[in-house]
Amino acid sequence: MTAREVNKTKLSKGILEMKFMKRTKEKVEKQLFQEEGKEYFGAQLTNHMKKGSDKFIIEPSFVFCEGLLDGRVSFRGMNPEIERLMELEEEAKQALTRKQNETEITDEQMAKHYRSSAVDTMAKKFRTKHENKKYVRDDSIEIEPLEKKPKFLKPSD
Amino acid sequence: MEVNIKDVVVPGDVAVEIMKSSEKERVILGPGLRRDCDRVLVTKAGVLKRRKPAIFYVDSYQKRYVPNRGENVVGIVTQKAGDIYRVDIGAGELASLSYLAFEGATKKNRPDIVVGDVIFAKLLVASKGMEPELICVDSHGKKGKLGVLSPDGMLFDCSLSLARKLLHPSCQLLTLLAKEQAYEIAIGMNGKIWMKARSVHETIAACNAILAAENTPPAEMPALCSSIARNLLRIS
């Protein structure tokens, strides 16, 4: 039985060369190629490759592990070029920390900001030319939104 | 033997804590550690350390430099071969430095470097099978802090651990020394240090201070610096 099965899978070269066996031939060749590959590289697959996980990252340098500096420094005007670069780096670092520490703007600040700009601008839109002339901006007094024009009130009978 | 963080370790020890702590997060294994299946083995003698969040490495004493990609090193140009320079960085092999790896260098406009010059460069390629390759520009083509170091400085060697100690952000020695005298310095990760101060006396004094720092605890560093300064005053 088994012998027959083996014979069945292994078709002779002569038959495979025939025109109507083209697709089977491709299949058989592919299988053969894979088996060869396994024979070649099976020995090189170590335990570690089979059991490998991506949990570990190998970092061969101390620079990253210890967070080391870059080692070129100058002090008290010995090399102005380097000192300028150091200053720029320091500024960049501080800007980064400042950005992190920045608190959210309070409602009060927001209101003040709007009062100084947006309210004024909008108010200007609704002022008449006559009012515009005599208008002087004064931050000390509380700006109130302009009153609406009194509407015509229908007299009640 | 099984070891924990802050233990003194020798090659072959198994770092148990690393496997335990790392159920979900990525773990970074630094120098001196290697993975074998799901165990982590120690390959260097030293102290096993951890930096937050999950960076583990062995802090070891070492004098032979093994190049690593991205590190800044100080080297001596020893040969000019065609379109590359050969640079001694203290590794097993000479490093190569292309003449095009300088700011503003073109095929016609070669950088002005001669044999014997000291350079501060970054390692671009560093792998086991290949010769290390240096570069003197960053990714934007700017030289930044890299390049040729002036010939009136002094170059000396130290252990790799001292170089690391000086470069550690918490090390105060360089700023303390700056209070005593003006100087510039280039510290390579390869244990070569180039130093220049205003006079030869000052340069030598600063070099001595740095070499003495190897075995000085951080608390005693101010005293070390002031004693160097006092000696300088006596000489001049």
mmCIF file of N, CA, C and O in Angstrom, chain B residues 44-116:
data_model
loop_
_atom_site.group_PDB
_atom_site.id
_atom_site.type_symbol
_atom_site.label_atom_id
_atom_site.label_comp_id
_atom_site.label_asym_id
_atom_site.label_seq_id
_atom_site.Cartn_x
_atom_site.Cartn_y
_atom_site.Cartn_z
ATOM 1 N N LYS B 44 29.623 39.624 30.631
ATOM 2 C CA LYS B 44 30.754 40.439 31.087
ATOM 3 C C LYS B 44 30.776 40.424 32.604
ATOM 4 O O LYS B 44 29.724 40.249 33.240
ATOM 5 N N ALA B 45 31.957 40.668 33.169
ATOM 6 C CA ALA B 45 32.051 40.763 34.629
ATOM 7 C C ALA B 45 31.838 42.206 35.027
ATOM 8 O O ALA B 45 32.420 43.112 34.439
ATOM 9 N N GLY B 46 31.004 42.429 36.005
ATOM 10 C CA GLY B 46 30.743 43.798 36.445
ATOM 11 C C GLY B 46 29.558 43.838 37.380
ATOM 12 O O GLY B 46 29.281 42.873 38.084
ATOM 13 N N VAL B 47 28.869 44.962 37.368
ATOM 14 C CA VAL B 47 27.693 45.118 38.221
ATOM 15 C C VAL B 47 26.464 45.215 37.313
ATOM 16 O O VAL B 47 26.439 46.015 36.386
ATOM 17 N N LEU B 48 25.472 44.403 37.603
ATOM 18 C CA LEU B 48 24.252 44.417 36.808
ATOM 19 C C LEU B 48 23.418 45.625 37.209
ATOM 20 O O LEU B 48 23.135 45.828 38.386
ATOM 21 N N LYS B 49 23.052 46.451 36.230
ATOM 22 C CA LYS B 49 22.308 47.670 36.555
ATOM 23 C C LYS B 49 21.036 47.777 35.757
ATOM 24 O O LYS B 49 20.900 47.159 34.711
ATOM 25 N N ARG B 50 20.148 48.604 36.275
ATOM 26 C CA ARG B 50 18.893 48.835 35.592
ATOM 27 C C ARG B 50 18.598 50.327 35.545
ATOM 28 O O ARG B 50 18.813 51.038 36.515
ATOM 29 N N ARG B 51 18.125 50.803 34.382
ATOM 30 C CA ARG B 51 17.686 52.184 34.284
ATOM 31 C C ARG B 51 16.231 52.144 33.866
ATOM 32 O O ARG B 51 15.831 51.307 33.065
ATOM 33 N N LYS B 52 15.445 53.051 34.418
ATOM 34 C CA LYS B 52 14.020 53.055 34.126
ATOM 35 C C LYS B 52 13.758 53.307 32.649
ATOM 36 O O LYS B 52 14.500 54.050 32.047
ATOM 37 N N PRO B 53 12.779 52.759 32.021
ATOM 38 C CA PRO B 53 11.831 51.819 32.588
ATOM 39 C C PRO B 53 12.362 50.390 32.616
ATOM 40 O O PRO B 53 12.233 49.720 33.619
ATOM 41 N N ALA B 54 12.956 49.927 31.527
ATOM 42 C CA ALA B 54 13.417 48.538 31.519
ATOM 43 C C ALA B 54 14.665 48.396 30.673
ATOM 44 O O ALA B 54 14.688 47.714 29.666
ATOM 45 N N ILE B 55 15.710 49.127 31.069
ATOM 46 C CA ILE B 55 16.981 49.019 30.367
ATOM 47 C C ILE B 55 17.963 48.335 31.317
ATOM 48 O O ILE B 55 18.206 48.838 32.410
ATOM 49 N N PHE B 56 18.492 47.214 30.899
ATOM 50 C CA PHE B 56 19.416 46.472 31.751
ATOM 51 C C PHE B 56 20.788 46.420 31.089
ATOM 52 O O PHE B 56 20.881 46.252 29.875
ATOM 53 N N TYR B 57 21.839 46.567 31.874
ATOM 54 C CA TYR B 57 23.186 46.431 31.322
ATOM 55 C C TYR B 57 24.161 46.088 32.425
ATOM 56 O O TYR B 57 23.835 46.207 33.609
ATOM 57 N N VAL B 58 25.355 45.653 32.005
ATOM 58 C CA VAL B 58 26.389 45.330 32.983
ATOM 59 C C VAL B 58 27.420 46.450 32.965
ATOM 60 O O VAL B 58 28.016 46.735 31.926
ATOM 61 N N ASP B 59 27.596 47.083 34.093
ATOM 62 C CA ASP B 59 28.573 48.158 34.225
ATOM 63 C C ASP B 59 29.916 47.511 34.519
ATOM 64 O O ASP B 59 30.128 46.988 35.601
ATOM 65 N N SER B 60 30.816 47.525 33.532
ATOM 66 C CA SER B 60 32.061 46.776 33.709
ATOM 67 C C SER B 60 33.277 47.671 33.502
ATOM 68 O O SER B 60 33.194 48.730 32.883
ATOM 69 N N TYR B 61 34.400 47.205 34.003
ATOM 70 C CA TYR B 61 35.661 47.900 33.784
ATOM 71 C C TYR B 61 36.280 47.295 32.544
ATOM 72 O O TYR B 61 36.416 46.075 32.439
ATOM 73 N N GLN B 62 36.665 48.127 31.621
ATOM 74 C CA GLN B 62 37.171 47.598 30.357
ATOM 75 C C GLN B 62 38.145 48.594 29.756
ATOM 76 O O GLN B 62 37.979 49.804 29.884
ATOM 77 N N LYS B 63 39.159 48.067 29.070
ATOM 78 C CA LYS B 63 40.104 48.973 28.424
ATOM 79 C C LYS B 63 40.095 48.839 26.914
ATOM 80 O O LYS B 63 40.457 49.756 26.203
ATOM 81 N N ARG B 64 39.720 47.664 26.430
ATOM 82 C CA ARG B 64 39.699 47.460 24.976
ATOM 83 C C ARG B 64 38.379 47.966 24.416
ATOM 84 O O ARG B 64 37.317 47.584 24.890
ATOM 85 N N TYR B 65 38.474 48.824 23.425
ATOM 86 C CA TYR B 65 37.251 49.382 22.854
ATOM 87 C C TYR B 65 36.685 48.462 21.770
ATOM 88 O O TYR B 65 37.407 48.019 20.884
ATOM 89 N N VAL B 66 35.404 48.211 21.862
ATOM 90 C CA VAL B 66 34.687 47.486 20.810
ATOM 91 C C VAL B 66 33.711 48.480 20.184
ATOM 92 O O VAL B 66 32.831 48.985 20.867
ATOM 93 N N PRO B 67 33.908 48.798 18.900
ATOM 94 C CA PRO B 67 33.088 49.854 18.283
ATOM 95 C C PRO B 67 31.598 49.536 18.301
ATOM 96 O O PRO B 67 31.204 48.383 18.137
ATOM 97 N N ASN B 68 30.810 50.567 18.528
ATOM 98 C CA ASN B 68 29.354 50.451 18.444
ATOM 99 C C ASN B 68 28.829 51.581 17.598
ATOM 100 O O ASN B 68 29.328 52.702 17.657
ATOM 101 N N ARG B 69 27.804 51.281 16.858
ATOM 102 C CA ARG B 69 27.231 52.262 15.949
ATOM 103 C C ARG B 69 26.713 53.493 16.704
ATOM 104 O O ARG B 69 26.074 53.361 17.747
ATOM 105 N N GLY B 70 27.028 54.664 16.179
ATOM 106 C CA GLY B 70 26.479 55.892 16.747
ATOM 107 C C GLY B 70 27.302 56.514 17.870
ATOM 108 O O GLY B 70 26.949 57.565 18.363
ATOM 109 N N GLU B 71 28.378 55.865 18.277
ATOM 110 C CA GLU B 71 29.168 56.436 19.366
ATOM 111 C C GLU B 71 30.160 57.470 18.839
ATOM 112 O O GLU B 71 30.654 57.352 17.715
ATOM 113 N N ASN B 72 30.454 58.466 19.670
ATOM 114 C CA ASN B 72 31.448 59.474 19.301
ATOM 115 C C ASN B 72 32.815 59.040 19.806
ATOM 116 O O ASN B 72 32.946 58.683 20.970
ATOM 117 N N VAL B 73 33.797 59.070 18.922
ATOM 118 C CA VAL B 73 35.129 58.630 19.329
ATOM 119 C C VAL B 73 36.191 59.649 18.921
ATOM 120 O O VAL B 73 35.988 60.459 18.027
ATOM 121 N N VAL B 74 37.308 59.588 19.623
ATOM 122 C CA VAL B 74 38.472 60.393 19.265
ATOM 123 C C VAL B 74 39.463 59.446 18.598
ATOM 124 O O VAL B 74 39.684 58.339 19.086
ATOM 125 N N GLY B 75 40.035 59.845 17.481
ATOM 126 C CA GLY B 75 40.964 58.956 16.787
ATOM 127 C C GLY B 75 42.115 59.715 16.167
ATOM 128 O O GLY B 75 42.089 60.940 16.051
ATOM 129 N N ILE B 76 43.150 58.969 15.798
ATOM 130 C CA ILE B 76 44.326 59.569 15.175
ATOM 131 C C ILE B 76 44.395 59.099 13.725
ATOM 132 O O ILE B 76 44.309 57.900 13.464
ATOM 133 N N VAL B 77 44.544 60.047 12.811
ATOM 134 C CA VAL B 77 44.669 59.689 11.398
ATOM 135 C C VAL B 77 46.052 59.086 11.193
ATOM 136 O O VAL B 77 47.059 59.721 11.498
ATOM 137 N N THR B 78 46.113 57.839 10.702
ATOM 138 C CA THR B 78 47.415 57.177 10.574
ATOM 139 C C THR B 78 47.817 56.938 9.130
ATOM 140 O O THR B 78 48.975 56.614 8.866
ATOM 141 N N GLN B 79 46.889 57.048 8.219
ATOM 142 C CA GLN B 79 47.204 56.697 6.841
ATOM 143 C C GLN B 79 46.231 57.390 5.907
ATOM 144 O O GLN B 79 45.076 57.614 6.278
ATOM 145 N N LYS B 80 46.709 57.700 4.716
ATOM 146 C CA LYS B 80 45.841 58.290 3.709
ATOM 147 C C LYS B 80 45.864 57.324 2.540
ATOM 148 O O LYS B 80 46.897 57.130 1.927
ATOM 149 N N ALA B 81 44.746 56.639 2.297
ATOM 150 C CA ALA B 81 44.759 55.611 1.259
ATOM 151 C C ALA B 81 43.688 55.936 0.227
ATOM 152 O O ALA B 81 42.516 55.694 0.457
ATOM 153 N N GLY B 82 44.123 56.491 -0.891
ATOM 154 C CA GLY B 82 43.171 56.820 -1.955
ATOM 155 C C GLY B 82 42.159 57.829 -1.468
ATOM 156 O O GLY B 82 42.527 58.925 -1.053
ATOM 157 N N ASP B 83 40.875 57.441 -1.457
ATOM 158 C CA ASP B 83 39.871 58.423 -1.041
ATOM 159 C C ASP B 83 39.395 58.208 0.388
ATOM 160 O O ASP B 83 38.369 58.726 0.785
ATOM 161 N N ILE B 84 40.099 57.401 1.166
ATOM 162 C CA ILE B 84 39.740 57.298 2.587
ATOM 163 C C ILE B 84 40.970 57.517 3.469
ATOM 164 O O ILE B 84 42.105 57.353 3.032
ATOM 165 N N TYR B 85 40.687 57.928 4.677
ATOM 166 C CA TYR B 85 41.737 58.004 5.677
ATOM 167 C C TYR B 85 41.573 56.807 6.594
ATOM 168 O O TYR B 85 40.452 56.360 6.840
ATOM 169 N N ARG B 86 42.689 56.296 7.109
ATOM 170 C CA ARG B 86 42.611 55.248 8.121
ATOM 171 C C ARG B 86 42.821 55.905 9.482
ATOM 172 O O ARG B 86 43.759 56.665 9.657
ATOM 173 N N VAL B 87 41.928 55.594 10.401
ATOM 174 C CA VAL B 87 41.957 56.267 11.700
ATOM 175 C C VAL B 87 42.073 55.239 12.811
ATOM 176 O O VAL B 87 41.339 54.256 12.846
ATOM 177 N N ASP B 88 43.040 55.466 13.698
ATOM 178 C CA ASP B 88 43.218 54.575 14.843
ATOM 179 C C ASP B 88 42.285 55.018 15.962
ATOM 180 O O ASP B 88 42.458 56.092 16.535
ATOM 181 N N ILE B 89 41.272 54.195 16.265
ATOM 182 C CA ILE B 89 40.363 54.543 17.366
ATOM 183 C C ILE B 89 40.529 53.579 18.539
ATOM 184 O O ILE B 89 39.710 53.539 19.434
ATOM 185 N N GLY B 90 41.598 52.793 18.492
ATOM 186 C CA GLY B 90 41.868 51.908 19.622
ATOM 187 C C GLY B 90 41.097 50.609 19.562
ATOM 188 O O GLY B 90 41.113 49.828 20.507
ATOM 189 N N ALA B 91 40.397 50.357 18.448
ATOM 190 C CA ALA B 91 39.660 49.106 18.308
ATOM 191 C C ALA B 91 40.585 48.065 17.680
ATOM 192 O O ALA B 91 41.751 48.342 17.393
ATOM 193 N N GLY B 92 40.075 46.868 17.449
ATOM 194 C CA GLY B 92 40.892 45.808 16.894
ATOM 195 C C GLY B 92 41.383 46.113 15.494
ATOM 196 O O GLY B 92 42.370 45.563 15.035
ATOM 197 N N GLU B 93 40.696 47.007 14.836
ATOM 198 C CA GLU B 93 40.995 47.299 13.449
ATOM 199 C C GLU B 93 40.987 48.812 13.267
ATOM 200 O O GLU B 93 40.305 49.516 14.005
ATOM 201 N N LEU B 94 41.720 49.298 12.267
ATOM 202 C CA LEU B 94 41.669 50.731 11.986
ATOM 203 C C LEU B 94 40.304 51.062 11.373
ATOM 204 O O LEU B 94 39.751 50.266 10.622
ATOM 205 N N ALA B 95 39.800 52.233 11.694
ATOM 206 C CA ALA B 95 38.519 52.643 11.130
ATOM 207 C C ALA B 95 38.778 53.423 9.848
ATOM 208 O O ALA B 95 39.834 54.021 9.687
ATOM 209 N N SER B 96 37.803 53.416 8.943
ATOM 210 C CA SER B 96 37.973 54.195 7.718
ATOM 211 C C SER B 96 37.109 55.449 7.776
ATOM 212 O O SER B 96 36.039 55.450 8.381
ATOM 213 N N LEU B 97 37.629 56.493 7.175
ATOM 214 C CA LEU B 97 36.922 57.774 7.173
ATOM 215 C C LEU B 97 37.011 58.350 5.768
ATOM 216 O O LEU B 97 38.093 58.658 5.296
ATOM 217 N N SER B 98 35.877 58.439 5.102
ATOM 218 C CA SER B 98 35.892 58.939 3.725
ATOM 219 C C SER B 98 36.168 60.435 3.720
ATOM 220 O O SER B 98 35.722 61.153 4.612
ATOM 221 N N TYR B 99 36.876 60.908 2.694
ATOM 222 C CA TYR B 99 37.140 62.354 2.659
ATOM 223 C C TYR B 99 35.884 63.136 2.293
ATOM 224 O O TYR B 99 35.840 64.343 2.414
ATOM 225 N N LEU B 100 34.843 62.421 1.856
ATOM 226 C CA LEU B 100 33.582 63.105 1.540
ATOM 227 C C LEU B 100 32.708 63.276 2.787
ATOM 228 O O LEU B 100 31.691 63.955 2.742
ATOM 229 N N ALA B 101 33.101 62.644 3.894
ATOM 230 C CA ALA B 101 32.284 62.695 5.103
ATOM 231 C C ALA B 101 32.599 63.914 5.962
ATOM 232 O O ALA B 101 32.604 63.844 7.187
ATOM 233 N N PHE B 102 32.904 65.042 5.316
ATOM 234 C CA PHE B 102 33.146 66.287 6.048
ATOM 235 C C PHE B 102 32.213 67.357 5.522
ATOM 236 O O PHE B 102 31.737 67.259 4.389
ATOM 237 N N GLU B 103 31.974 68.377 6.342
ATOM 238 C CA GLU B 103 31.072 69.439 5.904
ATOM 239 C C GLU B 103 31.676 70.177 4.719
ATOM 240 O O GLU B 103 32.826 70.596 4.762
ATOM 241 N N GLY B 104 30.880 70.303 3.672
ATOM 242 C CA GLY B 104 31.306 71.072 2.513
ATOM 243 C C GLY B 104 32.360 70.416 1.653
ATOM 244 O O GLY B 104 32.955 71.062 0.806
ATOM 245 N N ALA B 105 32.608 69.118 1.870
ATOM 246 C CA ALA B 105 33.635 68.451 1.082
ATOM 247 C C ALA B 105 33.042 67.939 -0.228
ATOM 248 O O ALA B 105 31.936 67.415 -0.245
ATOM 249 N N THR B 106 33.754 68.133 -1.311
ATOM 250 C CA THR B 106 33.355 67.574 -2.595
ATOM 251 C C THR B 106 34.557 66.824 -3.156
ATOM 252 O O THR B 106 35.631 66.829 -2.553
ATOM 253 N N LYS B 107 34.379 66.218 -4.333
ATOM 254 C CA LYS B 107 35.502 65.474 -4.910
ATOM 255 C C LYS B 107 36.676 66.401 -5.209
ATOM 256 O O LYS B 107 37.825 66.003 -5.131
ATOM 257 N N LYS B 108 36.335 67.635 -5.586
ATOM 258 C CA LYS B 108 37.415 68.575 -5.917
ATOM 259 C C LYS B 108 37.961 69.256 -4.671
ATOM 260 O O LYS B 108 39.135 69.534 -4.563
ATOM 261 N N ASN B 109 37.043 69.526 -3.747
ATOM 262 C CA ASN B 109 37.410 70.292 -2.562
ATOM 263 C C ASN B 109 37.608 69.365 -1.369
ATOM 264 O O ASN B 109 36.710 69.121 -0.597
ATOM 265 N N ARG B 110 38.804 68.812 -1.244
ATOM 266 C CA ARG B 110 39.070 67.842 -0.182
ATOM 267 C C ARG B 110 39.306 68.533 1.154
ATOM 268 O O ARG B 110 39.841 69.632 1.183
ATOM 269 N N PRO B 111 38.934 67.869 2.237
ATOM 270 C CA PRO B 111 39.210 68.471 3.540
ATOM 271 C C PRO B 111 40.713 68.476 3.815
ATOM 272 O O PRO B 111 41.453 67.651 3.274
ATOM 273 N N ASP B 112 41.125 69.413 4.623
ATOM 274 C CA ASP B 112 42.545 69.600 4.874
ATOM 275 C C ASP B 112 42.953 68.761 6.087
ATOM 276 O O ASP B 112 43.018 69.254 7.210
ATOM 277 N N ILE B 113 43.224 67.477 5.842
ATOM 278 C CA ILE B 113 43.592 66.589 6.948
ATOM 279 C C ILE B 113 44.887 65.879 6.595
ATOM 280 O O ILE B 113 45.056 65.384 5.488
ATOM 281 N N VAL B 114 45.802 65.863 7.535
ATOM 282 C CA VAL B 114 47.078 65.188 7.285
ATOM 283 C C VAL B 114 47.261 64.062 8.290
ATOM 284 O O VAL B 114 46.574 64.003 9.318
ATOM 285 N N VAL B 115 48.171 63.163 7.974
ATOM 286 C CA VAL B 115 48.461 62.049 8.872
ATOM 287 C C VAL B 115 48.974 62.601 10.201
ATOM 288 O O VAL B 115 49.814 63.499 10.218
ATOM 289 N N GLY B 116 48.423 62.102 11.292
ATOM 290 C CA GLY B 116 48.821 62.588 12.607
ATOM 291 C C GLY B 116 47.787 63.488 13.246
ATOM 292 O O GLY B 116 47.863 63.762 14.438
#
